[in-house]
CSV table of C-alpha atoms in Angstrom, one decimal:
chain,number,residue,atom,x,y,z
A,5,MET,CA,5.1,-42.3,63.2
A,6,PRO,CA,4.2,-45.9,63.7
A,7,GLY,CA,7.1,-48.4,63.9
A,8,GLU,CA,5.8,-50.3,60.8
A,9,PRO,CA,4.4,-47.6,58.5
A,10,SER,CA,1.9,-48.7,55.9
A,11,LEU,CA,1.9,-47.4,52.3
A,12,PRO,CA,-0.2,-44.4,51.6
A,13,ASP,CA,-3.3,-44.9,49.6
A,14,SER,CA,-3.2,-44.6,45.8
A,15,ALA,CA,-4.5,-41.0,45.8
A,16,SER,CA,-1.7,-39.9,48.2
A,17,MET,CA,0.9,-41.6,46.1
A,18,ARG,CA,-0.2,-39.8,43.0
A,19,THR,CA,0.0,-36.5,44.9
A,20,ILE,CA,3.3,-37.0,46.7
A,21,GLY,CA,5.8,-38.4,44.3
A,22,SER,CA,4.7,-41.7,42.8
A,23,PRO,CA,7.1,-42.1,39.9
A,24,ALA,CA,5.5,-41.2,36.5
A,25,ARG,CA,6.3,-42.9,33.3
A,26,PRO,CA,7.9,-40.8,30.5
A,27,ASP,CA,4.8,-41.3,28.4
A,28,ASP,CA,2.4,-40.2,31.2
A,29,ALA,CA,0.1,-37.2,30.7
A,30,ALA,CA,2.3,-35.5,33.3
A,31,SER,CA,5.0,-35.1,30.7
A,32,ALA,CA,2.8,-32.4,29.1
A,33,SER,CA,3.3,-30.3,32.2
A,34,LEU,CA,7.0,-30.4,32.3
A,35,GLU,CA,7.7,-26.8,31.5
A,36,LYS,CA,5.0,-25.5,33.9
A,37,PRO,CA,6.0,-24.4,37.4
A,38,ALA,CA,6.6,-27.4,39.7
A,39,LEU,CA,3.8,-26.3,42.0
A,40,SER,CA,1.2,-27.1,39.2
A,41,LEU,CA,1.8,-30.8,39.8
A,42,PHE,CA,0.8,-30.5,43.5
A,43,PRO,CA,-2.3,-29.2,45.3
A,44,MET,CA,0.1,-27.6,47.9
A,45,SER,CA,3.6,-26.2,48.0
A,46,LEU,CA,6.5,-28.6,47.6
A,47,THR,CA,7.5,-27.9,51.1
A,48,GLU,CA,4.1,-28.8,52.4
A,49,ALA,CA,4.1,-31.9,50.2
A,50,LEU,CA,7.5,-32.8,51.6
A,51,VAL,CA,6.3,-33.0,55.2
A,52,GLU,CA,3.0,-34.7,54.5
A,53,GLU,CA,2.6,-37.8,56.7
A,54,ALA,CA,2.0,-40.1,53.7
A,55,ASN,CA,5.2,-38.9,52.1
A,56,ILE,CA,7.3,-39.3,55.3
A,57,GLU,CA,5.9,-42.8,55.9
A,58,LEU,CA,6.7,-43.9,52.4
A,59,ALA,CA,10.2,-42.3,52.7
A,60,TRP,CA,10.7,-44.3,56.0
A,61,LYS,CA,9.6,-47.5,54.3
A,62,ASN,CA,12.2,-47.0,51.5
A,63,VAL,CA,15.0,-46.0,53.9
A,64,LYS,CA,14.3,-49.0,56.1
A,65,ALA,CA,14.2,-51.3,53.1
A,66,ASN,CA,17.7,-50.1,52.0
A,67,ARG,CA,19.0,-50.7,55.5
A,68,GLY,CA,22.5,-49.2,55.6
A,69,ALA,CA,25.0,-48.2,58.3
A,70,PRO,CA,24.4,-45.5,60.9
A,71,GLY,CA,25.5,-41.9,60.3
A,72,PRO,CA,27.8,-39.9,62.5
A,73,ASP,CA,25.2,-39.9,65.4
A,74,GLY,CA,25.3,-43.7,65.5
A,75,ILE,CA,21.5,-44.2,65.5
A,76,THR,CA,20.5,-47.5,63.9
A,77,ILE,CA,17.5,-48.5,61.8
A,78,THR,CA,16.1,-50.3,64.8
A,79,GLU,CA,16.6,-47.4,67.2
A,80,PHE,CA,15.4,-44.7,64.9
A,81,PRO,CA,11.5,-44.9,65.3
A,82,ALA,CA,11.7,-44.4,69.1
A,83,TRP,CA,14.2,-41.6,68.6
A,84,PHE,CA,12.2,-39.9,65.8
A,85,ARG,CA,8.7,-39.8,67.2
A,86,PRO,CA,9.1,-37.2,69.9
A,87,ARG,CA,11.3,-35.0,67.6
A,88,TRP,CA,9.2,-35.1,64.4
A,89,ASN,CA,6.9,-32.1,65.2
A,90,ALA,CA,9.9,-29.8,65.8
A,91,VAL,CA,11.7,-31.1,62.7
A,92,ARG,CA,8.5,-30.7,60.6
A,93,GLN,CA,8.2,-27.1,61.7
A,94,GLN,CA,11.8,-26.3,60.9
A,95,LEU,CA,11.3,-27.8,57.4
A,96,LEU,CA,8.2,-25.6,56.9
A,97,ASP,CA,10.0,-22.5,58.3
A,98,GLY,CA,13.1,-23.1,56.2
A,99,THR,CA,15.4,-23.3,59.3
A,100,TYR,CA,16.3,-27.0,59.3
A,101,GLN,CA,20.0,-27.6,59.2
A,102,PRO,CA,21.3,-31.0,57.9
A,103,GLN,CA,24.1,-32.6,59.8
A,104,PRO,CA,27.5,-33.6,58.2
A,105,VAL,CA,27.8,-37.1,56.7
A,106,ARG,CA,30.1,-39.8,57.8
A,107,ARG,CA,33.0,-40.4,55.3
A,108,VAL,CA,33.5,-44.0,54.4
A,109,THR,CA,36.1,-45.2,51.8
A,110,ILE,CA,35.6,-48.4,49.9
A,111,ASP,CA,37.7,-50.2,47.4
A,112,LYS,CA,36.6,-50.0,43.7
A,113,PRO,CA,36.9,-53.0,41.4
A,114,ASP,CA,39.6,-51.3,39.4
A,115,GLY,CA,41.8,-50.8,42.4
A,116,GLY,CA,40.9,-47.2,43.2
A,117,LYS,CA,38.9,-45.8,46.1
A,118,ARG,CA,35.3,-44.6,46.3
A,119,LEU,CA,34.3,-42.0,48.8
A,120,LEU,CA,30.9,-42.6,50.4
A,121,GLY,CA,29.0,-40.1,52.6
A,122,ILE,CA,26.6,-41.8,55.1
A,123,PRO,CA,24.1,-39.3,56.4
A,124,ASN,CA,22.3,-39.6,59.8
A,125,LEU,CA,19.0,-41.5,59.4
A,126,ILE,CA,16.9,-38.3,59.9
A,127,ASP,CA,18.7,-36.7,57.0
A,128,ARG,CA,18.4,-39.9,54.9
A,129,LEU,CA,14.7,-39.8,55.6
A,130,ILE,CA,14.3,-36.2,54.6
A,131,GLN,CA,16.4,-36.7,51.5
A,132,GLN,CA,14.2,-39.6,50.5
A,133,ALA,CA,11.1,-37.5,51.0
A,134,ILE,CA,12.6,-34.8,48.8
A,135,VAL,CA,13.3,-37.4,46.1
A,136,GLN,CA,9.7,-38.6,46.2
A,137,ILE,CA,8.3,-35.1,45.5
A,138,LEU,CA,10.9,-34.1,42.9
A,139,THR,CA,10.8,-37.4,40.9
A,140,PRO,CA,7.4,-36.7,39.2
A,141,VAL,CA,8.6,-33.1,38.5
A,142,PHE,CA,11.9,-34.1,36.7
A,143,ASP,CA,11.6,-37.8,35.6
A,144,PRO,CA,9.0,-37.5,32.8
A,145,GLY,CA,11.3,-35.1,31.0
A,146,PHE,CA,14.5,-37.2,31.2
A,147,SER,CA,15.8,-38.9,28.1
A,148,GLU,CA,14.6,-42.3,26.9
A,149,SER,CA,18.3,-43.2,26.8
A,150,SER,CA,18.8,-42.6,30.6
A,151,TYR,CA,18.4,-45.7,32.7
A,152,GLY,CA,20.1,-45.2,36.1
A,153,PHE,CA,18.1,-44.7,39.3
A,154,ARG,CA,14.8,-44.1,37.6
A,155,PRO,CA,11.4,-45.7,38.1
A,156,LYS,CA,10.8,-48.9,36.1
A,157,ARG,CA,14.3,-48.6,34.5
A,158,SER,CA,17.4,-50.7,35.3
A,159,ALA,CA,20.8,-51.7,34.2
A,160,HIS,CA,19.2,-54.6,32.3
A,161,GLY,CA,17.2,-52.1,30.3
A,162,ALA,CA,20.4,-50.2,29.5
A,163,THR,CA,22.2,-53.4,28.5
A,164,LYS,CA,19.4,-54.4,26.1
A,165,GLN,CA,19.4,-50.9,24.6
A,166,VAL,CA,23.1,-51.3,23.9
A,167,ARG,CA,22.3,-54.6,22.1
A,168,ARG,CA,19.6,-52.9,20.0
A,169,ILE,CA,21.9,-50.1,18.9
A,170,ILE,CA,24.7,-52.5,17.9
A,171,ARG,CA,22.3,-54.6,15.9
A,172,ARG,CA,21.4,-51.5,13.9
A,173,GLY,CA,25.0,-51.4,12.6
A,174,TYR,CA,26.8,-49.2,15.1
A,175,ARG,CA,30.2,-50.8,15.4
A,176,TYR,CA,32.2,-48.2,17.4
A,177,ALA,CA,31.7,-46.9,20.9
A,178,VAL,CA,32.9,-43.8,22.7
A,179,ASP,CA,33.3,-45.0,26.3
A,180,MET,CA,33.9,-41.9,28.4
A,181,ASP,CA,34.7,-42.0,32.1
A,182,LEU,CA,33.9,-39.1,34.4
A,183,SER,CA,36.6,-38.7,37.0
A,184,LYS,CA,35.1,-38.8,40.5
A,185,PHE,CA,31.8,-37.5,39.2
A,186,PHE,CA,29.9,-37.4,42.5
A,187,ASP,CA,32.8,-35.7,44.3
A,188,ARG,CA,33.3,-33.0,41.7
A,189,VAL,CA,29.8,-31.8,40.8
A,190,GLY,CA,29.7,-28.0,40.9
A,191,HIS,CA,27.0,-26.8,43.4
A,192,ASP,CA,26.1,-23.7,41.4
A,193,VAL,CA,25.9,-25.6,38.1
A,194,LEU,CA,23.7,-28.2,39.7
A,195,MET,CA,21.4,-25.9,41.6
A,196,ALA,CA,20.8,-23.8,38.5
A,197,ARG,CA,19.4,-26.8,36.8
A,198,VAL,CA,17.3,-27.8,39.8
A,199,ALA,CA,15.9,-24.3,39.9
A,200,ARG,CA,14.6,-24.6,36.3
A,201,LYS,CA,11.7,-26.6,37.5
A,202,VAL,CA,11.6,-26.0,41.3
A,203,ARG,CA,10.2,-22.7,42.3
A,204,ASP,CA,9.8,-23.4,46.0
A,205,LYS,CA,12.7,-21.4,47.6
A,206,THR,CA,12.5,-23.4,50.8
A,207,VAL,CA,13.1,-26.7,49.0
A,208,LEU,CA,15.9,-25.1,47.0
A,209,GLN,CA,17.6,-23.8,50.1
A,210,LEU,CA,17.2,-27.2,51.8
A,211,ILE,CA,18.9,-29.0,48.9
A,212,GLY,CA,21.7,-26.5,48.9
A,213,ARG,CA,22.2,-27.0,52.6
A,214,TYR,CA,22.5,-30.8,52.0
A,215,LEU,CA,25.1,-30.2,49.4
A,216,ARG,CA,27.1,-27.9,51.8
A,217,ALA,CA,26.5,-30.0,55.0
A,218,GLY,CA,30.1,-31.2,55.1
A,219,VAL,CA,31.6,-34.5,56.1
A,220,MET,CA,33.1,-36.0,59.3
A,221,VAL,CA,36.5,-37.6,58.7
A,222,ASP,CA,38.0,-39.4,61.8
A,223,GLY,CA,35.9,-37.2,64.0
A,224,HIS,CA,36.9,-33.9,62.3
A,225,PHE,CA,34.6,-31.7,60.2
A,226,GLN,CA,35.5,-30.9,56.6
A,227,ALA,CA,33.5,-28.4,54.6
A,228,THR,CA,32.1,-29.5,51.2
A,229,THR,CA,32.4,-26.8,48.4
A,230,GLU,CA,31.7,-29.2,45.6
A,231,GLY,CA,30.2,-32.7,45.0
A,232,THR,CA,27.1,-34.6,46.1
A,233,PRO,CA,28.1,-37.4,48.5
A,234,GLN,CA,27.4,-40.9,47.3
A,235,GLY,CA,25.4,-42.6,50.0
A,236,GLY,CA,22.6,-40.1,50.3
A,237,PRO,CA,19.2,-40.9,48.7
A,238,ALA,CA,19.2,-37.5,46.8
A,239,SER,CA,22.5,-37.9,45.0
A,240,PRO,CA,21.3,-40.2,42.1
A,241,LEU,CA,18.4,-37.9,41.3
A,242,LEU,CA,20.6,-34.8,41.4
A,243,ALA,CA,23.1,-36.6,39.1
A,244,ASN,CA,20.4,-37.3,36.6
A,245,ILE,CA,19.2,-33.7,36.7
A,246,LEU,CA,22.7,-32.4,35.9
A,247,LEU,CA,23.5,-35.0,33.3
A,248,ASP,CA,20.1,-34.5,31.6
A,249,ASP,CA,21.8,-31.5,29.8
A,250,LEU,CA,24.3,-33.9,28.4
A,251,ASP,CA,21.5,-36.2,27.2
A,252,LYS,CA,19.7,-33.4,25.5
A,253,GLU,CA,22.9,-32.2,23.8
A,254,LEU,CA,23.5,-35.7,22.4
A,255,GLU,CA,19.9,-36.1,21.3
A,256,SER,CA,20.1,-32.7,19.5
A,257,ARG,CA,23.1,-34.0,17.5
A,258,GLY,CA,21.2,-37.2,16.6
A,259,LEU,CA,23.7,-39.5,18.4
A,260,ARG,CA,22.8,-42.9,19.7
A,261,PHE,CA,23.8,-43.4,23.4
A,262,VAL,CA,23.0,-45.1,26.6
A,263,ARG,CA,23.5,-43.6,30.1
A,264,TYR,CA,23.3,-45.2,33.5
A,265,ALA,CA,24.0,-42.5,36.1
A,266,ASP,CA,27.5,-41.2,35.3
A,267,ASP,CA,28.4,-44.2,33.2
A,268,PHE,CA,27.6,-43.6,29.5
A,269,VAL,CA,28.6,-44.8,26.1
A,270,ILE,CA,28.0,-43.2,22.6
A,271,PHE,CA,27.8,-45.2,19.4
A,272,THR,CA,28.9,-44.4,15.9
A,273,ARG,CA,29.2,-46.3,12.6
A,274,SER,CA,32.8,-45.4,12.0
A,275,LYS,CA,36.0,-44.8,13.9
A,276,ARG,CA,36.4,-41.4,12.4
A,277,SER,CA,33.0,-40.3,13.6
A,278,ALA,CA,33.8,-41.7,17.0
A,279,GLU,CA,36.9,-39.6,17.2
A,280,ARG,CA,35.0,-36.4,16.3
A,281,VAL,CA,32.3,-37.2,18.9
A,282,PHE,CA,34.9,-37.9,21.6
A,283,ALA,CA,36.5,-34.5,21.1
A,284,SER,CA,33.3,-32.5,20.9
A,285,VAL,CA,31.7,-34.3,23.9
A,286,HIS,CA,34.8,-33.8,25.9
A,287,ARG,CA,34.6,-30.1,25.3
A,288,TYR,CA,31.0,-29.9,26.3
A,289,LEU,CA,31.5,-31.8,29.5
A,290,THR,CA,34.4,-29.6,30.6
A,291,ARG,CA,33.2,-26.2,29.4
A,292,LYS,CA,29.5,-26.4,30.0
A,293,LEU,CA,29.1,-28.8,32.9
A,294,HIS,CA,32.5,-28.2,34.5
A,295,LEU,CA,33.2,-31.9,34.9
A,296,VAL,CA,36.5,-33.8,34.6
A,297,VAL,CA,36.9,-36.5,32.0
A,298,ASN,CA,39.4,-39.3,32.9
A,299,LEU,CA,41.3,-39.5,29.7
A,300,GLU,CA,43.3,-42.5,30.9
A,301,LYS,CA,40.1,-44.6,31.2
A,302,SER,CA,38.1,-43.0,28.4
A,303,ARG,CA,38.6,-44.7,25.0
A,304,ILE,CA,37.2,-45.5,21.6
A,305,VAL,CA,36.6,-49.2,21.1
A,306,THR,CA,34.8,-51.5,18.7
A,307,THR,CA,31.6,-52.9,20.1
A,308,GLU,CA,33.3,-56.3,20.4
A,309,GLU,CA,35.7,-54.7,22.8
A,310,LEU,CA,33.1,-52.8,24.8
A,311,GLU,CA,32.4,-53.7,28.4
A,312,TYR,CA,29.4,-51.9,29.9
A,313,LEU,CA,27.7,-52.5,33.2
A,314,GLY,CA,29.5,-55.8,33.7
A,315,PHE,CA,28.5,-57.2,30.3
A,316,CYS,CA,30.2,-57.6,26.9
A,317,PHE,CA,28.5,-57.9,23.5
A,318,VAL,CA,29.6,-60.7,21.1
A,319,GLY,CA,29.2,-60.6,17.3
A,320,SER,CA,26.9,-58.7,15.0
A,321,ARG,CA,23.9,-59.9,17.0
A,322,ALA,CA,25.5,-58.4,20.1
A,323,THR,CA,24.9,-61.5,22.2
A,324,ILE,CA,25.0,-60.4,25.9
A,325,ASN,CA,27.8,-62.2,27.8
A,326,VAL,CA,29.3,-61.7,31.2
A,327,SER,CA,32.5,-59.7,30.9
A,328,ALA,CA,35.8,-61.2,31.8
A,329,LYS,CA,36.3,-58.7,34.6
A,330,SER,CA,32.9,-59.6,36.1
A,331,ILE,CA,33.8,-63.3,36.1
A,332,HIS,CA,37.2,-62.5,37.7
A,333,ARG,CA,35.5,-60.4,40.5
A,334,PHE,CA,32.9,-63.2,41.0
A,335,LYS,CA,35.6,-65.8,41.5
A,336,HIS,CA,37.6,-63.6,43.8
A,337,ARG,CA,34.6,-63.1,46.0
A,338,ILE,CA,33.7,-66.8,46.0
A,339,ARG,CA,37.3,-67.6,47.0
A,340,GLU,CA,36.9,-65.1,49.9
A,341,ILE,CA,33.7,-66.7,51.1
A,342,THR,CA,35.0,-70.3,50.7
A,343,GLY,CA,38.5,-69.6,52.1
A,344,ARG,CA,39.3,-72.6,54.2
A,345,SER,CA,41.2,-70.7,56.9
A,346,ARG,CA,38.2,-68.6,57.9
A,347,GLY,CA,37.1,-69.2,61.4
A,348,ILE,CA,33.3,-69.5,60.7
A,349,SER,CA,30.8,-72.3,60.8
A,350,MET,CA,29.8,-74.1,57.6
A,351,GLU,CA,26.2,-72.9,58.2
A,352,HIS,CA,27.3,-69.3,58.2
A,353,ARG,CA,29.6,-69.8,55.2
A,354,LEU,CA,26.8,-71.4,53.2
A,355,ARG,CA,24.3,-68.7,54.1
A,356,GLU,CA,26.8,-66.0,53.0
A,357,LEU,CA,27.5,-67.9,49.8
A,358,ALA,CA,23.8,-68.3,49.0
A,359,ARG,CA,23.1,-64.6,49.5
A,360,TYR,CA,26.0,-63.6,47.2
A,361,VAL,CA,25.2,-66.2,44.5
A,362,ARG,CA,21.5,-65.4,44.4
A,363,GLY,CA,22.2,-61.7,44.1
A,364,TRP,CA,24.9,-62.2,41.4
A,365,MET,CA,22.7,-64.4,39.3
A,366,GLY,CA,19.8,-62.0,39.8
A,367,TYR,CA,21.9,-59.6,37.8
A,368,PHE,CA,24.0,-61.7,35.4
A,369,ALA,CA,21.3,-64.2,34.4
A,370,LEU,CA,20.6,-61.7,31.7
A,371,ALA,CA,23.5,-63.3,29.8
A,372,SER,CA,22.8,-66.3,27.6
A,373,GLN,CA,25.7,-68.4,28.9
A,374,LEU,CA,24.3,-71.6,30.4
A,375,LYS,CA,27.7,-73.4,29.9
A,376,LEU,CA,29.5,-70.6,31.8
A,377,PHE,CA,27.1,-70.9,34.7
A,378,ALA,CA,27.3,-74.7,34.7
A,379,SER,CA,31.1,-74.4,34.8
A,380,LEU,CA,31.1,-71.9,37.7
A,381,GLU,CA,28.6,-74.1,39.6
A,382,GLN,CA,30.9,-77.1,39.3
A,383,TRP,CA,33.8,-75.0,40.5
A,384,ILE,CA,31.9,-73.7,43.5
A,385,ARG,CA,30.8,-77.2,44.5
A,386,ARG,CA,34.4,-78.4,44.4
A,387,ARG,CA,35.4,-75.5,46.7
A,388,ILE,CA,32.7,-76.3,49.1
A,389,ARG,CA,33.8,-80.0,49.2
A,390,CYS,CA,37.3,-78.6,50.0
A,391,CYS,CA,35.9,-76.7,52.9
A,392,TYR,CA,34.3,-79.8,54.3
A,393,TRP,CA,37.4,-81.9,53.9
A,394,LYS,CA,39.5,-79.2,55.6
A,395,ARG,CA,37.0,-79.1,58.4
A,396,TRP,CA,37.4,-82.8,59.0
A,397,ARG,CA,41.0,-82.4,60.3
A,398,HIS,CA,41.6,-85.9,61.6
A,399,VAL,CA,41.6,-89.2,59.8
A,400,ARG,CA,39.0,-90.8,62.0
A,401,THR,CA,36.7,-87.8,61.5
A,402,ARG,CA,37.0,-88.1,57.7
A,403,ILE,CA,36.3,-91.8,57.8
A,404,ARG,CA,33.3,-91.4,60.1
A,405,GLU,CA,31.8,-88.6,58.0
A,406,LEU,CA,32.2,-90.5,54.7
A,407,ILE,CA,30.7,-93.6,56.2
A,408,ALA,CA,27.8,-91.5,57.5
A,409,MET,CA,27.3,-90.4,53.9
A,410,HIS,CA,27.0,-94.0,52.8
A,411,VAL,CA,30.4,-94.3,51.3
A,412,PRO,CA,31.6,-98.0,51.5
A,413,ARG,CA,33.7,-98.5,54.6
A,414,ARG,CA,36.8,-99.7,52.7
A,415,GLN,CA,36.6,-96.8,50.3
A,416,ALA,CA,36.1,-94.4,53.2
A,417,ILE,CA,39.2,-95.7,55.0
A,418,ARG,CA,41.3,-95.5,51.8
A,419,HIS,CA,40.4,-91.9,51.2
A,420,GLY,CA,40.4,-90.9,54.8
A,421,ILE,CA,44.0,-91.8,55.2
A,422,SER,CA,45.1,-90.2,52.0
A,423,ARG,CA,47.8,-87.5,52.3
A,424,LYS,CA,46.6,-85.6,49.2
A,425,GLY,CA,45.3,-82.1,49.6
A,426,PRO,CA,41.7,-80.9,49.9
A,427,TRP,CA,41.5,-79.7,46.3
A,428,HIS,CA,42.5,-83.1,45.0
A,429,MET,CA,40.3,-85.0,47.4
A,430,ALA,CA,37.3,-82.8,46.5
A,431,LYS,CA,37.3,-84.5,43.1
A,432,THR,CA,37.7,-88.1,44.2
A,433,ILE,CA,35.0,-90.7,43.9
A,434,ALA,CA,34.5,-90.8,47.7
A,435,SER,CA,33.7,-87.1,47.8
A,436,GLY,CA,31.5,-87.4,44.7
A,437,VAL,CA,29.6,-90.3,46.3
A,438,GLY,CA,29.4,-88.8,49.7
A,439,MET,CA,29.0,-85.1,49.0
A,440,THR,CA,26.8,-85.5,46.0
A,441,ASN,CA,25.2,-82.6,44.2
A,442,ASP,CA,21.9,-83.4,45.9
A,443,TRP,CA,23.5,-83.5,49.3
A,444,LEU,CA,25.2,-80.2,48.7
A,445,SER,CA,21.9,-78.7,47.6
A,446,SER,CA,20.3,-80.0,50.9
A,447,GLN,CA,23.0,-78.1,52.7
A,448,GLY,CA,22.0,-74.9,51.0
A,449,VAL,CA,24.4,-74.7,48.0
A,450,LEU,CA,22.4,-73.1,45.2
A,451,SER,CA,22.5,-74.3,41.6
A,452,LEU,CA,23.5,-71.5,39.1
A,453,LYS,CA,21.8,-73.4,36.3
A,454,THR,CA,18.6,-73.6,38.2
A,455,LEU,CA,18.7,-69.9,39.0
A,456,TRP,CA,19.5,-69.1,35.4
A,457,ALA,CA,16.4,-71.1,34.3
A,458,GLU,CA,14.2,-69.5,36.9
A,459,LEU,CA,15.3,-66.0,35.7
A,460,ALA,CA,14.5,-66.6,32.1
A,461,HIS,CA,12.2,-63.6,32.1
A,462,LEU,CA,15.2,-61.3,32.3
A,463,ARG,CA,16.3,-62.6,28.9
A,464,GLY,CA,12.8,-62.1,27.4
A,465,THR,CA,12.4,-65.9,26.9
A,466,ALA,CA,9.5,-66.4,29.4
């Protein structure tokens, strides 16, 4: 495989897993055997060069840490080329054995822990290739109310759908939390649902082997008898396949809901209806899908109290705002980046800040809160001025730097010898005159207001 693979042509993409829209003609073939969507078996489609090249392009774009074998994205092409023919034949023969994943634990925003499984790159590549051939088989039949990890769908679409439902008079929300969903998925329950549309036994066996591949924890192997590790490309699709049964059940009851992966909320017009829905859906999840509902985090709330995907919804028009928790997490991260005791250069700090701010605004610019973003922007600038002031440790350095910024000499001396702290000095006239907004912008400090205006299309206003 070439080091910089090109995209397959349009005909190949249609054949090997180009995501289909729910309203495509392919939806008419949902109940037919999966092979009818392909001119070859799924196993043959899996190992097609165009499919593997596209899978590599996607894996490389997602970057990610090495798996247990330590092979990096940069090292992988040279490692992979001489081994591909043997791996390809093993996939065709049904003898390929995935390797265990590397267990990684990360902190969750609510204070808990999330377990991630990082596969080796070869297994990440094969999983991505599986996703590309199975997506056109399953995705057209998924619910219109499902938004997570699907082609041309996003968390923004889910958030806007919540707004539409609230505007139609639904004032109560059943907000259910699935406890450690990805860690507790039953393999038999999941594989039975995959097998409804996949007839290729070699592909089914391969998926089953990935589920049972195990994990490496501190160098020791642990078997996996349940769950689908977060961190592998196949896990989101497998989650949607399992939870599609929940979607169909809710649709059959005529309920309004929105689901993003395992995060879903059901809407009713009254609290009494919400209580009935909560009880019945809880029974369905535990008895039919064998999932665990976290009763401590699941709740019935008014839509004014609802927080979903980082947003809250204000008033009868359900104006989309950034939730208080999201603002708190944003400020916490900014404080980490701008911590004055960090031993990094200002250039590195500002690059890190710009990456985080751009990504955060790329998501939360959906909210119509220009005043909030203006306030946060002002706060960030003050923290950056603090960083500069702290960096200028000595009086002479402060005076020299202020004069270089065209602050009058007398004013520069008066502020340079001040004993007041950086937070206070960041708001002084000298800092304002010297470290102006334009100057900070020239150093790489992004404007949240400007980003919000540039991203007007997210709000449907451009």
